[in-house]
Amino acid sequence: MNRHAFLDHVETELARADRHVAGFALLFIDVDEFKQINDVLGHAAGDEYLRLTAARLAAHLRAGDLLCRWGSDEFIVLALDLEPEAGPAASLAQSVAFSLAEVLAQPVKVADQEVQLNASIGIALYPGDGKDAAELIQRAELAMSRAKQAGRNQIHFYRPEMQSDAARRMTLGRELRQALAAKQFLLYYQPQVDAAGRLIGAEALVRWHHPERGLVSPGEFIPLAEELGLIGSLGEWVLADGVAWLGKLNGAAQALPMLSVNVSARQFHEAGFAERCLAVLRHAGISPERVELEVTESLLLADIDGALAKIGALREAGFGFAVDDFGTGYSSLAYLKRLPVQKLKIDRSFVQDVHRDEKNAAIVRTIIALAKNLGMQTIAEGAERREEVDFLIEAGCDAFQGYYFGKPLASDEFIRRWLTAAPQ
Ligand code: C2E
Ligand code: CA
Ligand code: CA
């Protein structure tokens, strides 16, 4: 059924539901990663896959339900004759969605290849979630995009907060684009110390000085910058601003030995990343030996050989590498073995309460032993108390970063607190 005919049907069903005091659900189905089929197997295969998918959905509808091919890889199912109350209607709609998701997840043969894709599904209910066809479709689609954002292959119901969330994200995204041009970002620096409490470096942590909202934390805007493809330029700015600062500090009473800079996976995978890093440091007149790039294990999820080659080239030039949030991600020891990094950064979740949480203690000891055996160093992040630090020193951890030693500070404060006093 095409869009036009489908909209007519929805309107008819609206009127019918009102007359019979019934309800219905609109399931917005979007195939995850569909583009891959087009890219890898070609457009003819992509079309064939969608035809098969439509047929599979149609074959599994409940009697009387309707199917519409809404967009290229989007389908809408109208599940009719539900209770008017949201509770029972939702549980039936959910079981319909589950069974359709299961049907779609079955592998199919396309262009002589087995193809298996999942789908993200958003659900809007009538009468609760909207008053007309357009509103219901828009809301089911919004719920579907939330399912995608939450990691795909999920079923989400529409909730009213999704409207304001989506509006807020759109505004934030627009402002984020402008913020780069308007130079609204600044760096905070958090000290890193050795077991004797001596300053060995600092991590640059970006902040957004929003004209109305004040300082916005990176947890809020980094994921958005990644999604909008802005992380490359933002990350490059962080590196440039950080090393320019490092250069200025060479004139201070005490220079800062090392600067750690976060690099997100998406930024790292961009073409020309290594060349741009080198150019930025050359421009600042800073040796790459004084810069450590913090990357996460997720870097290795795609294009492993390319990633290893990139890290190798940057290591060759002198850059240091640390694996950030170590132990929380996709840790394959086989890859770790091949990874030319010299530091593991023990995630805060393991450091917390390490002196009295036996499991954390075991994990931290294991990471330190693993690092030692691979010839790598360890730095613990998020150390907040003396007892945690004592445990970590005892366990042989090389370096520390956390509120116990110092919070991230603006440049001036960092200099005052850490670089003008006599060496401690
Ligand atoms: P991260 O790289 O794991 O950075 C450490 C975060 O933990 C920082 O939060 C820091 O303020 C916080 N922290 C440090 N010590 C303690 C402690 O003792 N207790 C507690 N409770 N927290 C502590 P922040 O600055 O909000 O940064 C959050 C995340 O944002 C960073 O996590 C990093 O993933 C990302 N980020 C920050 N700056 C950049 C950047 O320039 N580029 C990229 N790609 N990501 C960045
Ligand atoms: Ca970090
Ligand atoms: Ca971290």
Short mmCIF file of C-alpha atoms and ligand atoms in Angstrom, two decimals:
data_model
loop_
_atom_site.label_atom_id
_atom_site.label_comp_id
_atom_site.label_asym_id
_atom_site.label_seq_id
_atom_site.Cartn_x
_atom_site.Cartn_y
_atom_site.Cartn_z
CA MET A 1 0.00 0.00 0.00
CA ASN A 2 1.39 3.42 -0.85
CA ARG A 3 1.63 6.41 1.47
CA HIS A 4 -1.44 8.15 0.19
CA ALA A 5 -3.75 5.17 0.43
CA PHE A 6 -2.29 4.34 3.81
CA LEU A 7 -2.99 7.81 5.25
CA ASP A 8 -6.60 7.46 4.09
CA HIS A 9 -6.81 4.11 5.84
CA VAL A 10 -5.45 5.52 9.08
CA GLU A 11 -8.06 8.28 9.01
CA THR A 12 -10.80 5.70 8.42
CA GLU A 13 -9.51 3.62 11.32
CA LEU A 14 -9.40 6.72 13.56
CA ALA A 15 -13.08 7.30 12.96
CA ARG A 16 -13.90 3.62 13.39
CA ALA A 17 -11.92 3.38 16.64
CA ASP A 18 -13.76 6.43 17.99
CA ARG A 19 -17.14 4.92 17.09
CA HIS A 20 -16.38 1.57 18.67
CA VAL A 21 -14.37 2.91 21.61
CA ALA A 22 -11.37 0.90 20.46
CA GLY A 23 -7.73 1.70 19.90
CA PHE A 24 -4.93 0.79 17.49
CA ALA A 25 -1.17 0.95 17.31
CA LEU A 26 1.13 2.28 14.67
CA LEU A 27 4.46 0.45 14.40
CA PHE A 28 7.19 2.34 12.59
CA ILE A 29 9.80 -0.18 11.43
CA ASP A 30 13.19 0.82 10.10
CA VAL A 31 15.80 -1.73 8.96
CA ASP A 32 19.13 -1.27 10.77
CA GLU A 33 22.26 -0.80 8.66
CA PHE A 34 20.32 -1.32 5.45
CA LYS A 35 22.80 0.85 3.58
CA GLN A 36 25.39 -1.88 3.98
CA ILE A 37 23.53 -4.12 1.56
CA ASN A 38 23.51 -1.42 -1.11
CA ASP A 39 27.18 -0.67 -0.46
CA VAL A 40 28.40 -4.23 -0.37
CA LEU A 41 26.04 -6.15 -2.66
CA GLY A 42 24.73 -3.38 -4.91
CA HIS A 43 21.39 -1.63 -5.37
CA ALA A 44 19.67 -4.51 -7.12
CA ALA A 45 20.36 -6.68 -4.07
CA GLY A 46 19.15 -3.89 -1.80
CA ASP A 47 15.85 -3.70 -3.70
CA GLU A 48 15.47 -7.45 -3.58
CA TYR A 49 16.09 -7.45 0.16
CA LEU A 50 13.37 -4.83 0.71
CA ARG A 51 10.90 -6.73 -1.49
CA LEU A 52 11.54 -9.89 0.51
CA THR A 53 11.22 -7.96 3.74
CA ALA A 54 7.86 -6.51 2.73
CA ALA A 55 6.66 -9.99 1.80
CA ARG A 56 7.87 -11.46 5.09
CA LEU A 57 6.12 -8.75 7.07
CA ALA A 58 2.90 -9.14 5.07
CA ALA A 59 2.94 -12.90 5.64
CA HIS A 60 3.16 -12.44 9.40
CA LEU A 61 0.55 -9.76 9.98
CA ARG A 62 -2.41 -10.60 12.17
CA ALA A 63 -5.66 -10.87 10.23
CA GLY A 64 -6.96 -7.37 9.47
CA ASP A 65 -3.72 -5.50 10.19
CA LEU A 66 -2.27 -3.25 7.49
CA LEU A 67 1.20 -2.82 6.06
CA CYS A 68 2.58 0.18 4.22
CA ARG A 69 6.00 0.64 2.63
CA TRP A 70 6.64 4.12 3.98
CA GLY A 71 10.14 4.91 2.76
CA SER A 72 12.92 2.94 1.14
CA ASP A 73 13.73 0.84 4.18
CA GLU A 74 10.82 1.98 6.35
CA PHE A 75 7.57 0.15 6.93
CA ILE A 76 4.52 0.99 8.97
CA VAL A 77 2.21 -1.62 10.41
CA LEU A 78 -1.21 -0.68 11.66
CA ALA A 79 -2.21 -3.10 14.41
CA LEU A 80 -5.98 -2.75 14.70
CA ASP A 81 -8.71 -3.53 17.17
CA LEU A 82 -6.79 -2.99 20.37
CA GLU A 83 -8.25 -1.96 23.70
CA PRO A 84 -8.71 1.79 24.10
CA GLU A 85 -6.73 1.75 27.37
CA ALA A 86 -3.02 2.34 26.94
CA GLY A 87 -1.91 -0.55 29.19
CA PRO A 88 -3.49 -3.55 27.44
CA ALA A 89 -3.07 -1.93 24.01
CA ALA A 90 0.63 -1.44 24.66
CA SER A 91 1.26 -5.02 25.70
CA LEU A 92 -0.46 -6.38 22.61
CA ALA A 93 1.34 -3.87 20.36
CA GLN A 94 4.60 -4.91 21.94
CA SER A 95 4.02 -8.58 21.24
CA VAL A 96 3.15 -7.77 17.62
CA ALA A 97 6.36 -5.73 17.37
CA PHE A 98 8.40 -8.55 18.91
CA SER A 99 7.13 -11.12 16.49
CA LEU A 100 7.74 -8.86 13.49
CA ALA A 101 11.25 -8.08 14.74
CA GLU A 102 11.87 -11.79 15.03
CA VAL A 103 10.65 -12.40 11.48
CA LEU A 104 12.94 -9.68 10.15
CA ALA A 105 15.93 -11.01 12.05
CA GLN A 106 15.79 -14.32 10.17
CA PRO A 107 18.52 -14.51 7.55
CA VAL A 108 17.44 -14.30 3.90
CA LYS A 109 19.22 -15.12 0.70
CA VAL A 110 19.92 -12.10 -1.50
CA ALA A 111 22.18 -12.16 -4.55
CA ASP A 112 23.37 -15.60 -3.45
CA GLN A 113 24.44 -14.28 -0.05
CA GLU A 114 22.95 -14.89 3.38
CA VAL A 115 21.89 -11.52 4.75
CA GLN A 116 20.81 -10.91 8.32
CA LEU A 117 19.69 -7.48 9.44
CA ASN A 118 17.70 -6.30 12.44
CA ALA A 119 15.16 -3.54 12.74
CA SER A 120 14.39 -0.68 15.10
CA ILE A 121 10.72 -0.21 15.91
CA GLY A 122 8.85 2.79 17.32
CA ILE A 123 5.25 2.49 18.51
CA ALA A 124 2.54 5.14 18.87
CA LEU A 125 -0.90 4.27 20.24
CA TYR A 126 -4.27 5.71 19.34
CA PRO A 127 -6.00 7.43 21.10
CA GLY A 128 -3.28 8.16 23.68
CA ASP A 129 -0.38 9.38 21.54
CA GLY A 130 -1.88 11.55 18.83
CA LYS A 131 -5.05 12.91 17.32
CA ASP A 132 -4.55 12.34 13.59
CA ALA A 133 -2.61 10.19 11.13
CA ALA A 134 0.22 12.68 10.59
CA GLU A 135 0.78 13.16 14.32
CA LEU A 136 0.74 9.42 15.05
CA ILE A 137 3.22 8.66 12.28
CA GLN A 138 5.54 11.46 13.32
CA ARG A 139 5.51 10.20 16.91
CA ALA A 140 6.04 6.55 16.03
CA GLU A 141 8.97 7.65 13.86
CA LEU A 142 10.40 9.68 16.74
CA ALA A 143 10.18 6.61 18.99
CA MET A 144 11.90 4.59 16.25
CA SER A 145 14.78 7.08 16.03
CA ARG A 146 15.13 6.83 19.80
CA ALA A 147 15.42 3.07 19.44
CA LYS A 148 18.22 3.64 16.91
CA GLN A 149 20.04 6.04 19.20
CA ALA A 150 19.77 3.57 22.05
CA GLY A 151 21.78 1.07 20.02
CA ARG A 152 19.40 -0.28 17.37
CA ASN A 153 17.52 -3.58 17.25
CA GLN A 154 15.08 -2.33 19.90
CA ILE A 155 11.44 -1.49 20.36
CA HIS A 156 10.53 1.86 21.90
CA PHE A 157 7.15 3.33 22.73
CA TYR A 158 6.50 7.01 22.09
CA ARG A 159 6.66 9.16 25.22
CA PRO A 160 5.78 12.87 25.33
CA GLU A 161 9.28 13.79 26.65
CA MET A 162 10.66 12.61 23.31
CA GLN A 163 9.25 15.75 21.69
CA SER A 164 11.07 18.16 23.99
CA ASP A 165 14.21 15.96 23.91
CA ALA A 166 14.26 16.05 20.14
CA ALA A 167 13.69 19.79 20.10
CA ARG A 168 16.46 20.32 22.65
CA ARG A 169 18.89 18.17 20.72
CA MET A 170 18.14 20.05 17.54
CA THR A 171 18.79 23.40 19.22
CA LEU A 172 21.92 22.07 20.89
CA GLY A 173 23.17 20.71 17.57
CA ARG A 174 22.65 24.02 15.82
CA GLU A 175 24.37 25.88 18.65
CA LEU A 176 27.23 23.39 18.64
CA ARG A 177 27.94 24.14 14.98
CA GLN A 178 28.04 27.85 15.75
CA ALA A 179 30.09 27.36 18.90
CA LEU A 180 33.10 26.18 16.93
CA ALA A 181 33.14 29.32 14.84
CA ALA A 182 32.36 31.54 17.83
CA LYS A 183 35.22 30.03 19.87
CA GLN A 184 33.01 29.09 22.79
CA PHE A 185 35.15 26.13 23.82
CA LEU A 186 37.86 26.11 26.43
CA LEU A 187 40.07 23.52 28.05
CA TYR A 188 40.30 22.49 31.68
CA TYR A 189 43.32 20.57 32.88
CA GLN A 190 43.43 17.78 35.43
CA PRO A 191 46.77 16.86 37.03
CA GLN A 192 48.32 13.42 36.73
CA VAL A 193 50.84 12.45 39.39
CA ASP A 194 53.22 9.62 40.18
CA ALA A 195 53.31 7.53 43.37
CA ALA A 196 55.31 10.26 45.12
CA GLY A 197 52.67 12.86 44.25
CA ARG A 198 54.87 14.63 41.68
CA LEU A 199 53.18 16.19 38.68
CA ILE A 200 53.89 14.15 35.55
CA GLY A 201 51.25 15.52 33.19
CA ALA A 202 47.72 16.76 32.73
CA GLU A 203 44.65 15.68 30.82
CA ALA A 204 42.95 18.31 28.68
CA LEU A 205 39.18 18.19 29.19
CA VAL A 206 37.03 20.31 26.93
CA ARG A 207 34.25 22.59 28.22
CA TRP A 208 31.66 24.52 26.27
CA HIS A 209 31.06 28.01 27.49
CA HIS A 210 27.47 28.36 26.34
CA PRO A 211 26.28 31.99 26.15
CA GLU A 212 23.09 31.25 28.16
CA ARG A 213 23.63 27.94 29.88
CA GLY A 214 27.13 28.58 31.21
CA LEU A 215 29.65 25.73 31.27
CA VAL A 216 28.28 22.63 29.56
CA SER A 217 30.01 19.33 30.36
CA PRO A 218 31.47 17.18 27.59
CA GLY A 219 29.25 14.25 28.57
CA GLU A 220 26.41 16.26 27.09
CA PHE A 221 27.91 17.54 23.85
CA ILE A 222 30.68 15.11 22.82
CA PRO A 223 28.23 12.35 21.78
CA LEU A 224 26.23 14.93 19.83
CA ALA A 225 29.38 16.28 18.18
CA GLU A 226 30.21 12.72 17.16
CA GLU A 227 26.76 12.14 15.74
CA LEU A 228 26.79 15.40 13.78
CA GLY A 229 30.26 14.78 12.38
CA LEU A 230 31.69 17.78 14.25
CA ILE A 231 34.07 15.79 16.46
CA GLY A 232 36.91 16.00 13.93
CA SER A 233 37.11 19.78 13.96
CA LEU A 234 36.41 19.98 17.69
CA GLY A 235 39.09 17.40 18.46
CA GLU A 236 41.60 19.16 16.27
CA TRP A 237 40.87 22.40 18.08
CA VAL A 238 41.43 20.68 21.45
CA LEU A 239 44.81 19.35 20.33
CA ALA A 240 45.88 22.69 18.87
CA ASP A 241 44.78 24.72 21.88
CA GLY A 242 46.28 22.22 24.32
CA VAL A 243 49.70 22.13 22.72
CA ALA A 244 49.75 25.90 22.26
CA TRP A 245 49.22 26.11 26.03
CA LEU A 246 51.96 23.54 26.61
CA GLY A 247 54.26 25.75 24.55
CA LYS A 248 53.41 28.84 26.58
CA LEU A 249 54.10 26.98 29.81
CA ASN A 250 57.69 26.36 28.77
CA GLY A 251 58.32 29.85 30.12
CA ALA A 252 56.68 29.11 33.49
CA ALA A 253 58.60 28.29 36.65
CA GLN A 254 57.96 24.63 36.01
CA ALA A 255 57.07 23.26 32.63
CA LEU A 256 54.36 20.65 32.31
CA PRO A 257 56.02 17.45 31.13
CA MET A 258 53.11 15.84 29.26
CA LEU A 259 49.65 16.59 27.98
CA SER A 260 46.97 13.92 27.48
CA VAL A 261 44.32 14.59 24.86
CA ASN A 262 41.15 12.55 24.29
CA VAL A 263 40.52 11.27 20.80
CA SER A 264 37.14 9.77 19.99
CA ALA A 265 36.96 6.73 17.73
CA ARG A 266 35.06 8.56 15.05
CA GLN A 267 37.68 11.33 14.97
CA PHE A 268 40.52 8.83 14.86
CA HIS A 269 39.02 7.01 11.86
CA GLU A 270 38.68 10.17 9.77
CA ALA A 271 41.00 10.27 6.77
CA GLY A 272 44.10 12.38 7.36
CA PHE A 273 43.86 12.23 11.17
CA ALA A 274 47.51 11.31 11.68
CA GLU A 275 48.75 13.93 9.23
CA ARG A 276 46.69 16.65 10.91
CA CYS A 277 48.01 15.73 14.36
CA LEU A 278 51.56 16.00 13.08
CA ALA A 279 50.86 19.32 11.37
CA VAL A 280 49.30 20.78 14.53
CA LEU A 281 52.35 19.87 16.61
CA ARG A 282 54.79 21.10 14.01
CA HIS A 283 52.94 24.40 13.92
CA ALA A 284 53.09 24.71 17.72
CA GLY A 285 56.75 23.70 17.82
CA ILE A 286 56.01 20.96 20.36
CA SER A 287 57.60 17.54 20.24
CA PRO A 288 55.02 14.73 19.88
CA GLU A 289 56.89 13.00 22.71
CA ARG A 290 55.10 15.34 25.09
CA VAL A 291 51.63 14.45 23.90
CA GLU A 292 49.66 11.35 24.80
CA LEU A 293 46.53 10.47 22.87
CA GLU A 294 43.82 8.77 24.90
CA VAL A 295 41.84 6.35 22.78
CA THR A 296 39.21 3.78 23.72
CA GLU A 297 39.00 0.12 22.89
CA SER A 298 36.06 0.85 20.57
CA LEU A 299 38.63 2.16 18.12
CA LEU A 300 39.30 -1.42 17.13
CA LEU A 301 35.68 -2.24 16.34
CA ALA A 302 36.13 -1.20 12.73
CA ASP A 303 39.04 -1.38 10.31
CA ILE A 304 41.49 -2.95 12.77
CA ASP A 305 44.42 -3.07 10.40
CA GLY A 306 43.95 0.55 9.38
CA ALA A 307 43.71 1.59 13.03
CA LEU A 308 46.85 -0.32 13.99
CA ALA A 309 48.74 1.24 11.09
CA LYS A 310 47.61 4.73 12.11
CA ILE A 311 48.65 4.23 15.71
CA GLY A 312 51.95 2.78 14.50
CA ALA A 313 52.66 5.84 12.35
CA LEU A 314 51.87 8.25 15.18
CA ARG A 315 53.97 6.22 17.64
CA GLU A 316 56.82 6.37 15.16
CA ALA A 317 56.52 10.16 15.17
CA GLY A 318 56.78 10.13 18.96
CA PHE A 319 53.18 10.39 20.19
CA GLY A 320 52.26 8.43 23.28
CA PHE A 321 49.07 6.35 23.43
CA ALA A 322 46.92 5.35 26.38
CA VAL A 323 43.83 3.15 26.33
CA ASP A 324 41.15 5.16 28.15
CA ASP A 325 38.43 3.59 30.32
CA PHE A 326 40.31 0.31 30.07
CA GLY A 327 38.24 -2.74 30.89
CA THR A 328 34.84 -1.24 30.13
CA GLY A 329 34.75 -1.80 26.40
CA TYR A 330 35.49 -4.32 23.79
CA SER A 331 38.71 -5.75 25.17
CA SER A 332 40.20 -8.39 23.01
CA LEU A 333 43.51 -9.54 24.42
CA ALA A 334 44.53 -10.62 20.94
CA TYR A 335 44.27 -7.03 19.75
CA LEU A 336 45.74 -5.58 22.90
CA LYS A 337 48.81 -7.67 22.20
CA ARG A 338 49.17 -6.04 18.78
CA LEU A 339 48.33 -2.57 20.01
CA PRO A 340 51.44 -0.39 20.21
CA VAL A 341 50.23 1.61 23.23
CA GLN A 342 52.30 2.16 26.33
CA LYS A 343 49.66 2.89 28.91
CA LEU A 344 46.39 1.49 30.22
CA LYS A 345 44.11 3.90 31.99
CA ILE A 346 42.16 1.97 34.62
CA ASP A 347 38.54 3.05 34.51
CA ARG A 348 37.05 4.99 37.40
CA SER A 349 34.39 2.31 38.01
CA PHE A 350 37.13 -0.15 39.07
CA VAL A 351 39.04 2.40 41.13
CA GLN A 352 36.02 3.37 43.18
CA ASP A 353 36.18 1.65 46.58
CA VAL A 354 39.04 -0.55 45.40
CA HIS A 355 40.34 -0.79 48.97
CA ARG A 356 37.17 -2.51 50.19
CA ASP A 357 35.46 -3.89 47.11
CA GLU A 358 37.03 -7.29 46.55
CA LYS A 359 35.95 -7.60 42.94
CA ASN A 360 37.36 -4.19 42.03
CA ALA A 361 40.55 -5.06 43.85
CA ALA A 362 40.91 -8.26 41.82
CA ILE A 363 40.21 -6.46 38.54
CA VAL A 364 42.67 -3.67 39.28
CA ARG A 365 45.41 -6.12 40.30
CA THR A 366 44.80 -8.09 37.10
CA ILE A 367 44.99 -5.03 34.88
CA ILE A 368 48.23 -3.92 36.53
CA ALA A 369 49.75 -7.39 36.12
CA LEU A 370 48.59 -7.57 32.51
CA ALA A 371 50.13 -4.16 31.77
CA LYS A 372 53.42 -5.09 33.43
CA ASN A 373 53.65 -8.33 31.47
CA LEU A 374 52.99 -6.50 28.22
CA GLY A 375 55.54 -3.82 29.10
CA MET A 376 52.89 -1.13 29.56
CA GLN A 377 52.29 1.42 32.31
CA THR A 378 49.10 2.00 34.26
CA ILE A 379 47.34 5.14 35.38
CA ALA A 380 44.28 4.98 37.64
CA GLU A 381 41.54 7.50 37.00
CA GLY A 382 38.95 8.78 39.43
CA ALA A 383 40.90 8.20 42.65
CA GLU A 384 39.02 10.18 45.26
CA ARG A 385 40.28 8.94 48.60
CA ARG A 386 43.47 8.24 50.43
CA GLU A 387 42.55 4.56 50.96
CA GLU A 388 42.06 4.02 47.23
CA VAL A 389 45.41 5.64 46.46
CA ASP A 390 47.18 3.58 49.13
CA PHE A 391 45.76 0.41 47.67
CA LEU A 392 46.76 1.43 44.14
CA ILE A 393 50.33 2.29 45.14
CA GLU A 394 50.63 -0.99 46.99
CA ALA A 395 49.30 -2.83 43.93
CA GLY A 396 51.99 -1.26 41.77
CA CYS A 397 50.00 1.28 39.78
CA ASP A 398 52.34 3.81 38.15
CA ALA A 399 50.30 7.00 38.02
CA PHE A 400 47.10 8.60 39.30
CA GLN A 401 44.48 11.07 38.27
CA GLY A 402 41.48 11.94 40.38
CA TYR A 403 39.85 14.38 42.74
CA TYR A 404 42.07 13.17 45.57
CA PHE A 405 45.00 14.88 43.86
CA GLY A 406 43.13 17.56 41.99
CA LYS A 407 40.02 18.39 40.00
CA PRO A 408 40.15 19.67 36.44
CA LEU A 409 41.01 23.39 36.58
CA ALA A 410 40.93 26.33 34.18
CA SER A 411 44.34 27.21 32.79
CA ASP A 412 45.14 30.08 35.21
CA GLU A 413 44.16 28.11 38.25
CA PHE A 414 46.08 25.08 37.08
CA ILE A 415 49.20 27.19 36.69
CA ARG A 416 48.73 28.81 40.10
CA ARG A 417 48.10 25.54 41.87
CA TRP A 418 50.48 23.23 40.05
CA LEU A 419 53.18 25.10 38.23
CA THR A 420 54.25 28.11 40.28
CA ALA A 421 54.69 26.49 43.69
CA ALA A 422 58.02 24.90 44.51
CA PRO A 423 58.25 21.32 43.30
CA GLN A 424 56.57 19.04 45.83
P1 C2E B 1 37.32 10.76 30.53
O1 C2E B 1 38.29 10.87 29.42
O2 C2E B 1 37.18 9.43 31.19
O3 C2E B 1 37.72 11.89 31.54
C1 C2E B 1 37.69 11.78 32.93
C2 C2E B 1 36.42 12.36 33.47
O4 C2E B 1 36.30 11.98 34.85
C3 C2E B 1 36.40 13.90 33.47
O5 C2E B 1 35.04 14.32 33.32
C4 C2E B 1 36.90 14.22 34.87
O6 C2E B 1 36.47 15.48 35.32
C5 C2E B 1 36.25 13.12 35.68
N1 C2E B 1 37.02 12.83 36.89
C6 C2E B 1 38.35 12.88 37.07
N2 C2E B 1 38.69 12.53 38.30
C7 C2E B 1 37.55 12.23 38.95
C8 C2E B 1 37.25 11.79 40.29
O7 C2E B 1 38.12 11.59 41.15
N3 C2E B 1 35.95 11.56 40.59
C9 C2E B 1 34.95 11.77 39.67
N4 C2E B 1 33.70 11.55 40.06
N5 C2E B 1 35.20 12.18 38.42
C10 C2E B 1 36.48 12.41 38.06
P2 C2E B 1 34.66 15.36 32.18
O8 C2E B 1 35.67 16.44 32.13
O9 C2E B 1 33.24 15.72 32.42
O10 C2E B 1 34.77 14.53 30.86
C11 C2E B 1 33.88 13.52 30.58
C12 C2E B 1 34.26 12.77 29.31
O11 C2E B 1 34.11 13.61 28.16
C13 C2E B 1 35.71 12.33 29.28
O12 C2E B 1 35.85 11.19 30.04
C14 C2E B 1 35.91 12.12 27.79
O13 C2E B 1 35.41 10.86 27.41
C15 C2E B 1 35.04 13.20 27.18
N6 C2E B 1 35.89 14.32 26.77
C16 C2E B 1 36.33 15.36 27.50
N7 C2E B 1 37.10 16.19 26.75
C17 C2E B 1 37.17 15.62 25.51
C18 C2E B 1 37.85 15.97 24.29
O14 C2E B 1 38.56 16.97 24.17
N8 C2E B 1 37.65 15.13 23.22
C19 C2E B 1 36.91 14.00 23.33
N9 C2E B 1 36.79 13.23 22.24
N10 C2E B 1 36.28 13.64 24.46
C20 C2E B 1 36.42 14.44 25.55
CA CA B 2 40.28 10.52 29.06
CA CA B 3 38.44 7.75 31.26
#
